[in-house]
Amino acid sequence: MSVTNREVILGIGGGIAAYKSADVLRRLQDHGYSVTVVPTPSSLNFVGAATWEALSHRAVTTQVWEKVEDVRHISLAKLANFFLIAPATADLIARLAAGRADDLLTNLVLASDAPKMIVPAMHPSMWLDAATVANVATLRSRGFHVMEPEVGRLTGTDVGQGRFPDTAAILSEFIDFTGARLDLAGKRIIVTAGGTREAIDPVRFIGNKSSGKQGVALAKAAASRGAKVELIAANIETDGLEGIEITHVVTADEMLEALKLSFGTCDILVMSAAVADAKPITSAQEKIKKAALTSIDLELNPDLLAVLLPLKSRQVVVGFAAETNDLIASATSKLEKKGLDLIYVNDVSGGAIFGSEETEGTILFRDGKQVGISRQTKDTLANLLLDYALKQLG
Ligand code: CTP
């Protein structure tokens, strides 16, 4: 699955309404969806692959026998977050209901768990035929969302239910169906994640226990809501984060340099990274022998948020605090000192939270408001913090 949650397979059945789906494709793109078009072979009689390739800027194939080396019925199935099959003919609906896999689209439908919406279009007699009625009921019982065709004039002079709905109606139903919250579209968000490391010598460093999970959850959540995200990643794995710009850093100084480059143009900064408070005054070029390791001279790292504070204009800045005692008092003083708009504080006494999939804590705001967060997944907290940050952005 794509992390941006907006990868759509647009399936095209072999009906005259296929030409109207060119507009559906354009509007999907306008709404921030990335679309791969998969026409059935018969639909190419109405609209050719070249049209779909030109509009989608992606390769278009109809059979599993094309681009075999890409194993597209599996790779596209893994990529897809949603399917929109529009138009769906009586034959395509019958093949889907029967679980056939005789072209690329029907293979994909079987191979993917992604939610699927179908927009039928056909002559009213075919729509009302007992076979189609039964097939539609089968698909609905399997969780397919089948849009009702419109009542009106068909391609010939006949009138009845079977018309392909307007693009706007399809888009509106699809957006509701996908639950797509693209409320961060057009916003630039920086998330720092992980823990910085300060070299003592070529093999040793001062570091901390931050796993980076909360930061990665924030970056993914922001991207899935349409934001342009830069993840400044300190010593964490960043595989599988397609669609997110990753800047790798090791030390606090490197993180500060990366932040200085991007902060001016961002809307929201979420500082979830654990920045090492101090670094060795000198980092040895060669490994220090253990006999000489009885003490290390340290100096404080810059406070990154404090350095950025004078550069702050419209940006909303979210901080994190991991505390073992006096949680609220410590976090409140950090909120003020660092010029934060909100801070999430969690109790890490006893090693809780680090590396865990879940979190528990309190969000504090500048006006003194506090929101308690009972045990939640880090994904849920990520979306909640983004909701509050967006509200502050206005
Ligand atoms: N932070 C920062 N620069 C630092 C240290 C921390 O910008 N040198 C940020 C963190 O990313 C976090 C917030 O400040 O969002 C609070 O981090 P924390 O380590 O709790 O704050 P410190 O100022 O280091 O306070 P303490 O004395 O409790 O370590």
Coordinates of C-alpha atoms and ligand atoms in Angstrom, one line a residue:
M1 CA 0.0 0.0 0.0
S2 CA 1.1 3.5 -0.7
V3 CA 1.8 5.7 2.3
T4 CA 0.0 8.6 0.8
N5 CA -3.3 6.8 0.8
R6 CA -4.3 8.3 -2.5
E7 CA -3.2 5.6 -5.1
V8 CA -6.3 4.8 -7.1
I9 CA -6.8 2.1 -9.8
L10 CA -9.3 3.5 -12.2
G11 CA -10.9 0.5 -14.0
I12 CA -12.6 1.2 -17.3
G13 CA -15.3 -1.2 -18.6
G14 CA -16.2 -1.5 -22.3
G15 CA -19.2 0.9 -22.5
I16 CA -19.7 4.1 -24.3
A17 CA -19.4 6.0 -21.0
A18 CA -15.7 5.2 -21.0
Y19 CA -15.1 8.5 -22.7
K20 CA -16.6 10.3 -19.8
S21 CA -14.1 8.7 -17.5
A22 CA -11.3 10.8 -19.0
D23 CA -12.9 13.7 -17.1
V24 CA -13.2 11.5 -14.0
L25 CA -9.5 10.8 -14.2
R26 CA -8.7 14.6 -14.5
R27 CA -10.9 15.5 -11.5
L28 CA -9.3 12.7 -9.4
Q29 CA -5.9 14.1 -10.1
D30 CA -7.2 17.6 -9.2
H31 CA -8.2 16.2 -5.9
G32 CA -4.7 14.9 -5.2
Y33 CA -5.2 11.3 -6.1
S34 CA -2.5 9.4 -8.1
V35 CA -4.3 7.3 -10.7
T36 CA -3.3 4.2 -12.7
V37 CA -5.8 3.4 -15.4
V38 CA -6.6 -0.2 -16.1
P39 CA -9.0 -0.6 -19.0
T40 CA -10.6 -3.8 -20.0
P41 CA -9.6 -5.0 -23.5
S42 CA -13.1 -4.3 -24.9
S43 CA -13.1 -0.7 -23.5
L44 CA -10.2 0.1 -25.9
N45 CA -12.8 0.1 -28.7
F46 CA -14.2 3.3 -27.1
V47 CA -11.1 4.9 -25.7
G48 CA -7.5 3.8 -26.6
A49 CA -4.6 3.2 -24.2
A50 CA -2.8 6.2 -25.6
T51 CA -5.5 8.5 -24.2
W52 CA -5.2 7.0 -20.7
E53 CA -1.4 7.0 -20.8
A54 CA -1.3 10.7 -21.9
L55 CA -3.7 11.7 -19.2
S56 CA -2.4 9.6 -16.4
H57 CA 1.3 9.9 -17.3
R58 CA 1.5 6.2 -16.4
A59 CA 1.9 3.0 -18.3
V60 CA -1.5 1.4 -19.3
T61 CA -1.9 -2.3 -19.9
T62 CA -5.0 -4.5 -20.1
Q63 CA -3.7 -8.1 -19.8
V64 CA -1.4 -10.0 -17.5
W65 CA 0.6 -10.9 -20.6
E66 CA 1.9 -7.3 -20.9
K67 CA 4.9 -6.1 -18.9
V68 CA 5.2 -9.5 -17.5
E69 CA 8.5 -8.7 -15.8
D70 CA 6.7 -6.2 -13.6
V71 CA 4.1 -8.8 -12.4
R72 CA 1.6 -5.9 -12.6
H73 CA -1.4 -7.8 -11.2
I74 CA 0.5 -8.0 -8.0
S75 CA 2.6 -4.8 -8.0
L76 CA -0.4 -2.6 -8.8
A77 CA -2.6 -4.5 -6.3
K78 CA 0.0 -3.7 -3.6
L79 CA 0.2 -0.1 -4.6
A80 CA -3.6 0.6 -4.7
N81 CA -5.4 2.2 -1.8
F82 CA -8.7 2.3 -3.6
F83 CA -10.4 1.1 -6.8
L84 CA -12.9 3.1 -8.8
I85 CA -14.4 1.1 -11.7
A86 CA -16.3 3.5 -13.9
P87 CA -18.0 2.6 -16.1
A88 CA -18.8 -0.9 -15.1
T89 CA -20.7 -2.8 -17.8
A90 CA -23.1 -5.7 -17.2
D91 CA -20.4 -8.1 -18.4
L92 CA -17.7 -6.6 -16.1
I93 CA -20.1 -6.8 -13.1
A94 CA -20.8 -10.4 -14.0
R95 CA -17.1 -11.3 -14.2
L96 CA -16.4 -9.6 -10.9
A97 CA -19.3 -11.3 -9.2
A98 CA -18.1 -14.7 -10.5
G99 CA -14.5 -14.0 -9.3
R100 CA -13.1 -14.3 -12.9
A101 CA -9.6 -13.3 -13.6
D102 CA -9.5 -13.1 -17.3
D103 CA -7.9 -9.6 -17.8
L104 CA -5.6 -7.4 -15.7
L105 CA -8.5 -5.5 -14.1
T106 CA -10.3 -8.6 -12.8
N107 CA -7.0 -10.1 -11.6
L108 CA -6.2 -6.9 -9.7
V109 CA -9.6 -6.9 -8.0
L110 CA -9.0 -10.4 -6.7
A111 CA -5.4 -9.7 -5.7
S112 CA -6.1 -6.5 -3.7
D113 CA -7.9 -5.9 -0.4
A114 CA -8.3 -2.2 -1.2
P115 CA -11.9 -0.8 -0.9
K116 CA -13.6 -0.8 -4.3
M117 CA -16.3 1.5 -5.7
I118 CA -18.2 0.6 -8.9
V119 CA -20.1 2.9 -11.1
P120 CA -22.4 0.9 -13.4
A121 CA -23.6 2.2 -16.8
M122 CA -25.7 0.2 -19.2
H123 CA -29.1 0.1 -20.9
P124 CA -32.0 0.0 -18.3
S125 CA -33.2 -3.4 -19.4
M126 CA -29.7 -4.8 -18.7
W127 CA -29.5 -3.0 -15.3
L128 CA -32.9 -4.4 -14.3
D129 CA -32.2 -8.0 -15.6
A130 CA -32.4 -10.6 -12.9
A131 CA -28.8 -11.7 -13.6
T132 CA -27.4 -8.1 -13.2
V133 CA -29.5 -7.5 -10.1
A134 CA -28.2 -10.7 -8.5
N135 CA -24.6 -9.9 -9.5
V136 CA -24.8 -6.4 -8.0
A137 CA -26.2 -7.9 -4.8
T138 CA -23.3 -10.3 -4.7
L139 CA -20.8 -7.5 -5.1
R140 CA -22.5 -5.4 -2.4
S141 CA -22.5 -8.4 0.0
R142 CA -18.7 -8.6 -0.6
G143 CA -18.2 -5.0 0.4
F144 CA -18.1 -3.4 -3.0
H145 CA -19.7 0.1 -3.0
V146 CA -22.0 0.1 -6.0
M147 CA -23.2 3.6 -7.0
E148 CA -26.7 3.8 -8.3
P149 CA -26.8 4.7 -12.0
E150 CA -28.9 7.8 -13.0
V151 CA -32.3 7.8 -14.5
G152 CA -32.4 9.6 -17.9
R153 CA -31.9 9.3 -21.6
L154 CA -29.5 6.6 -22.7
T155 CA -27.3 6.7 -25.8
G156 CA -30.3 5.9 -28.1
T157 CA -33.7 7.3 -27.5
D158 CA -34.6 5.0 -24.6
V159 CA -35.1 6.5 -21.1
G160 CA -34.6 4.7 -17.8
Q161 CA -32.1 3.9 -15.0
G162 CA -28.6 3.1 -16.3
R163 CA -27.0 6.4 -17.2
F164 CA -23.5 7.1 -16.1
P165 CA -23.7 9.8 -13.4
D166 CA -22.0 13.3 -13.8
T167 CA -18.3 13.5 -13.0
A168 CA -19.1 15.7 -10.0
A169 CA -21.5 13.2 -8.5
I170 CA -19.0 10.4 -9.0
L171 CA -16.2 12.4 -7.4
S172 CA -18.3 13.5 -4.5
E173 CA -19.4 9.9 -3.8
F174 CA -15.9 8.6 -4.2
I175 CA -14.4 11.2 -1.9
D176 CA -17.0 10.3 0.8
F177 CA -16.3 6.6 0.1
T178 CA -12.5 7.0 0.5
G179 CA -13.0 9.1 3.6
A180 CA -10.1 11.0 2.1
R181 CA -9.2 13.8 4.4
L182 CA -7.1 16.0 2.2
D183 CA -7.3 18.9 4.6
L184 CA -3.5 19.4 4.6
A185 CA -3.3 19.7 0.8
G186 CA -1.0 22.6 -0.1
K187 CA 0.6 22.7 3.3
R188 CA 4.3 22.1 3.9
I189 CA 5.1 20.1 7.0
I190 CA 8.5 19.3 8.5
V191 CA 8.7 16.4 10.9
T192 CA 11.9 15.6 12.8
A193 CA 12.2 12.0 14.0
G194 CA 14.6 9.7 15.7
G195 CA 17.4 10.5 18.0
T196 CA 20.6 12.4 17.2
R197 CA 24.0 10.8 17.8
E198 CA 27.1 12.7 18.9
A199 CA 30.3 11.0 18.1
I200 CA 32.8 10.2 20.9
D201 CA 35.1 8.4 18.5
P202 CA 34.6 6.5 15.3
V203 CA 32.7 3.7 17.0
R204 CA 31.0 5.3 20.0
F205 CA 28.4 8.0 20.4
I206 CA 26.0 9.7 22.8
G207 CA 22.5 8.8 21.8
N208 CA 19.1 8.1 23.2
K209 CA 16.3 5.6 23.1
S210 CA 14.0 7.4 20.6
S211 CA 12.7 4.8 18.0
G212 CA 11.4 7.5 15.6
K213 CA 8.0 5.7 15.5
Q214 CA 6.0 8.7 16.5
G215 CA 7.7 10.9 14.0
V216 CA 7.2 8.4 11.2
A217 CA 3.5 8.1 12.1
L218 CA 3.3 11.9 11.9
A219 CA 5.0 12.1 8.5
K220 CA 2.8 9.4 7.1
A221 CA -0.4 10.9 8.5
A222 CA 0.5 14.3 7.2
A223 CA 1.3 12.9 3.7
S224 CA -1.9 10.9 3.6
R225 CA -3.9 14.1 4.3
G226 CA -2.3 15.8 1.3
A227 CA 0.6 17.7 2.9
K228 CA 4.0 18.0 1.3
V229 CA 6.2 16.4 4.0
E230 CA 9.9 16.6 4.7
L231 CA 11.0 14.0 7.3
I232 CA 14.3 15.0 8.9
A233 CA 15.3 11.6 10.0
A234 CA 18.0 11.0 12.7
N235 CA 19.3 7.5 12.7
I236 CA 16.1 5.6 11.8
E237 CA 14.9 3.3 9.1
T238 CA 12.9 5.2 6.4
D239 CA 12.1 2.3 4.0
G240 CA 8.6 2.4 2.5
L241 CA 8.0 6.1 2.9
E242 CA 7.5 6.9 -0.8
G243 CA 6.0 10.3 -1.4
I244 CA 7.8 11.8 1.6
E245 CA 11.0 13.8 1.2
I246 CA 13.6 12.3 3.5
T247 CA 16.6 14.3 4.8
H248 CA 19.0 12.0 6.8
V249 CA 21.0 13.6 9.6
V250 CA 23.1 12.1 12.3
T251 CA 23.9 14.9 14.8
A252 CA 22.0 17.8 16.4
D253 CA 24.2 20.3 14.3
E254 CA 23.2 18.5 11.1
M255 CA 19.5 18.6 12.1
L256 CA 19.8 22.3 12.8
E257 CA 21.3 22.9 9.3
A258 CA 18.5 20.9 7.7
L259 CA 15.9 22.8 9.7
K260 CA 17.4 26.2 8.8
L261 CA 17.1 25.4 5.1
S262 CA 13.4 24.4 5.3
F263 CA 11.8 26.2 8.2
G264 CA 11.2 29.5 6.4
T265 CA 8.9 27.9 3.9
C266 CA 7.0 25.4 6.1
D267 CA 3.5 25.8 7.6
I268 CA 3.9 23.3 10.5
L269 CA 7.0 22.0 12.2
V270 CA 6.7 19.0 14.4
M271 CA 9.8 18.4 16.5
S272 CA 9.4 14.8 17.6
A273 CA 13.1 14.0 17.4
A274 CA 15.0 13.5 20.6
V275 CA 18.0 15.9 20.3
A276 CA 21.0 14.9 22.3
D277 CA 21.5 17.7 24.9
A278 CA 25.3 17.5 24.8
K279 CA 28.1 16.4 22.6
P280 CA 31.8 15.7 23.3
I281 CA 33.9 18.8 22.9
T282 CA 36.2 16.9 20.6
S283 CA 35.4 13.7 18.7
A284 CA 38.5 11.5 18.6
Q285 CA 39.6 10.5 15.1
E286 CA 40.7 7.1 16.3
K287 CA 39.0 4.7 18.7
I288 CA 39.7 5.6 22.3
K289 CA 41.3 2.9 24.4
K290 CA 39.1 1.9 27.4
A291 CA 41.7 3.1 29.9
A292 CA 41.2 6.6 28.6
L293 CA 37.4 6.4 28.8
T294 CA 36.9 7.3 32.4
S295 CA 35.5 10.8 31.5
I296 CA 34.4 12.7 28.4
D297 CA 34.3 16.5 28.2
L298 CA 31.0 17.6 27.0
E299 CA 29.5 20.9 25.7
L300 CA 25.8 21.6 25.3
N301 CA 24.2 21.3 21.8
P302 CA 22.3 24.3 20.6
D303 CA 18.6 24.3 21.4
L304 CA 17.2 23.9 17.9
L305 CA 13.8 25.3 18.7
A306 CA 15.3 28.3 20.4
V307 CA 17.5 29.0 17.4
L308 CA 14.5 28.8 15.0
L309 CA 12.3 31.0 17.3
P310 CA 13.5 34.3 15.8
L311 CA 12.8 33.0 12.3
K312 CA 9.2 32.0 13.2
S313 CA 6.4 34.0 11.5
R314 CA 3.2 32.2 10.6
Q315 CA 4.5 28.7 11.3
V316 CA 2.8 26.5 13.9
V317 CA 5.4 24.7 16.0
V318 CA 4.7 21.5 17.8
G319 CA 7.1 20.1 20.4
F320 CA 7.5 16.9 22.3
A321 CA 8.6 16.3 25.8
A322 CA 9.4 12.9 27.4
E323 CA 9.6 13.4 31.1
T324 CA 9.9 11.2 34.2
N325 CA 8.6 13.6 36.8
D326 CA 6.8 17.0 37.1
L327 CA 5.4 16.3 33.7
I328 CA 3.0 19.2 33.3
A329 CA 5.3 21.9 34.9
S330 CA 8.3 20.8 32.9
A331 CA 6.4 20.7 29.6
T332 CA 4.7 24.1 30.3
S333 CA 8.0 25.8 30.9
K334 CA 9.4 24.2 27.6
L335 CA 6.2 25.4 25.8
E336 CA 7.0 29.0 26.9
K337 CA 10.8 29.0 26.6
K338 CA 10.8 27.4 23.1
G339 CA 8.0 29.5 21.7
L340 CA 5.9 26.4 20.9
D341 CA 2.2 26.5 20.0
L342 CA 1.6 23.1 21.5
I343 CA 3.5 20.4 23.2
Y344 CA 2.8 16.7 23.7
V345 CA 4.2 15.4 26.9
N346 CA 4.4 11.7 27.9
D347 CA 5.6 9.9 31.0
V348 CA 8.6 7.8 30.1
S349 CA 9.4 6.7 33.6
G350 CA 10.0 3.0 33.7
G351 CA 11.0 2.9 30.0
A352 CA 7.3 3.1 28.8
I353 CA 6.5 4.5 25.3
F354 CA 10.0 4.2 23.7
G355 CA 9.8 1.7 20.8
S356 CA 6.1 1.0 21.6
E357 CA 3.3 1.2 19.0
E358 CA 1.2 3.1 21.6
T359 CA 1.4 6.3 23.6
E360 CA -0.3 8.1 26.5
G361 CA 0.2 11.6 27.7
T362 CA -1.1 15.2 27.6
I363 CA -1.3 17.9 25.0
L364 CA -0.7 21.4 26.4
F365 CA -1.6 24.7 24.6
R366 CA -0.3 28.3 25.0
D367 CA -3.6 29.4 26.6
G368 CA -3.2 26.8 29.3
K369 CA -5.7 24.3 27.8
Q370 CA -4.8 20.7 28.4
V371 CA -6.1 17.6 26.6
G372 CA -5.4 14.2 28.2
I373 CA -4.6 11.4 25.8
S374 CA -5.5 8.0 27.0
R375 CA -3.6 5.0 25.6
Q376 CA -3.7 5.4 21.8
T377 CA -1.8 4.2 18.8
K378 CA 0.9 6.6 17.7
D379 CA -1.0 6.9 14.4
T380 CA -4.1 8.2 16.2
L381 CA -2.0 10.7 18.2
A382 CA -0.3 11.8 15.0
N383 CA -3.7 12.7 13.4
L384 CA -4.9 14.4 16.5
L385 CA -1.8 16.6 16.8
L386 CA -2.2 17.5 13.1
D387 CA -5.8 18.4 13.7
Y388 CA -4.8 20.9 16.5
A389 CA -1.8 22.3 14.5
L390 CA -4.1 22.9 11.5
K391 CA -6.6 24.6 13.7
Q392 CA -3.9 26.9 15.1
L393 CA -2.7 27.7 11.5
G394 CA -6.2 29.0 10.8
Ligands
CTP1 N1 14.8 20.1 21.4 C1 15.4 21.0 20.6 N2 16.8 21.2 20.7 C2 17.4 20.5 21.7 C3 16.7 19.7 22.6 C4 15.4 19.5 22.4 O1 14.8 21.6 19.7 N3 18.8 20.7 21.8 C5 13.3 20.0 21.2 C6 12.8 18.5 21.1 O2 12.8 18.1 19.8 C7 11.4 18.6 21.7 C8 11.5 19.7 22.7 O3 12.6 20.5 22.3 O4 10.4 18.9 20.7 C9 11.7 19.3 24.1 O5 12.8 18.4 24.2 P1 13.4 18.0 25.6 O6 14.6 17.1 25.3 O7 12.4 17.5 26.5 O8 13.9 19.4 26.0 P2 15.2 20.0 26.6 O9 15.2 21.4 26.3 O10 16.4 19.2 26.1 O11 15.0 19.8 28.1 P3 15.6 18.8 29.2 O12 16.4 19.7 30.1 O13 14.4 18.3 30.0 O14 16.4 17.7 28.5

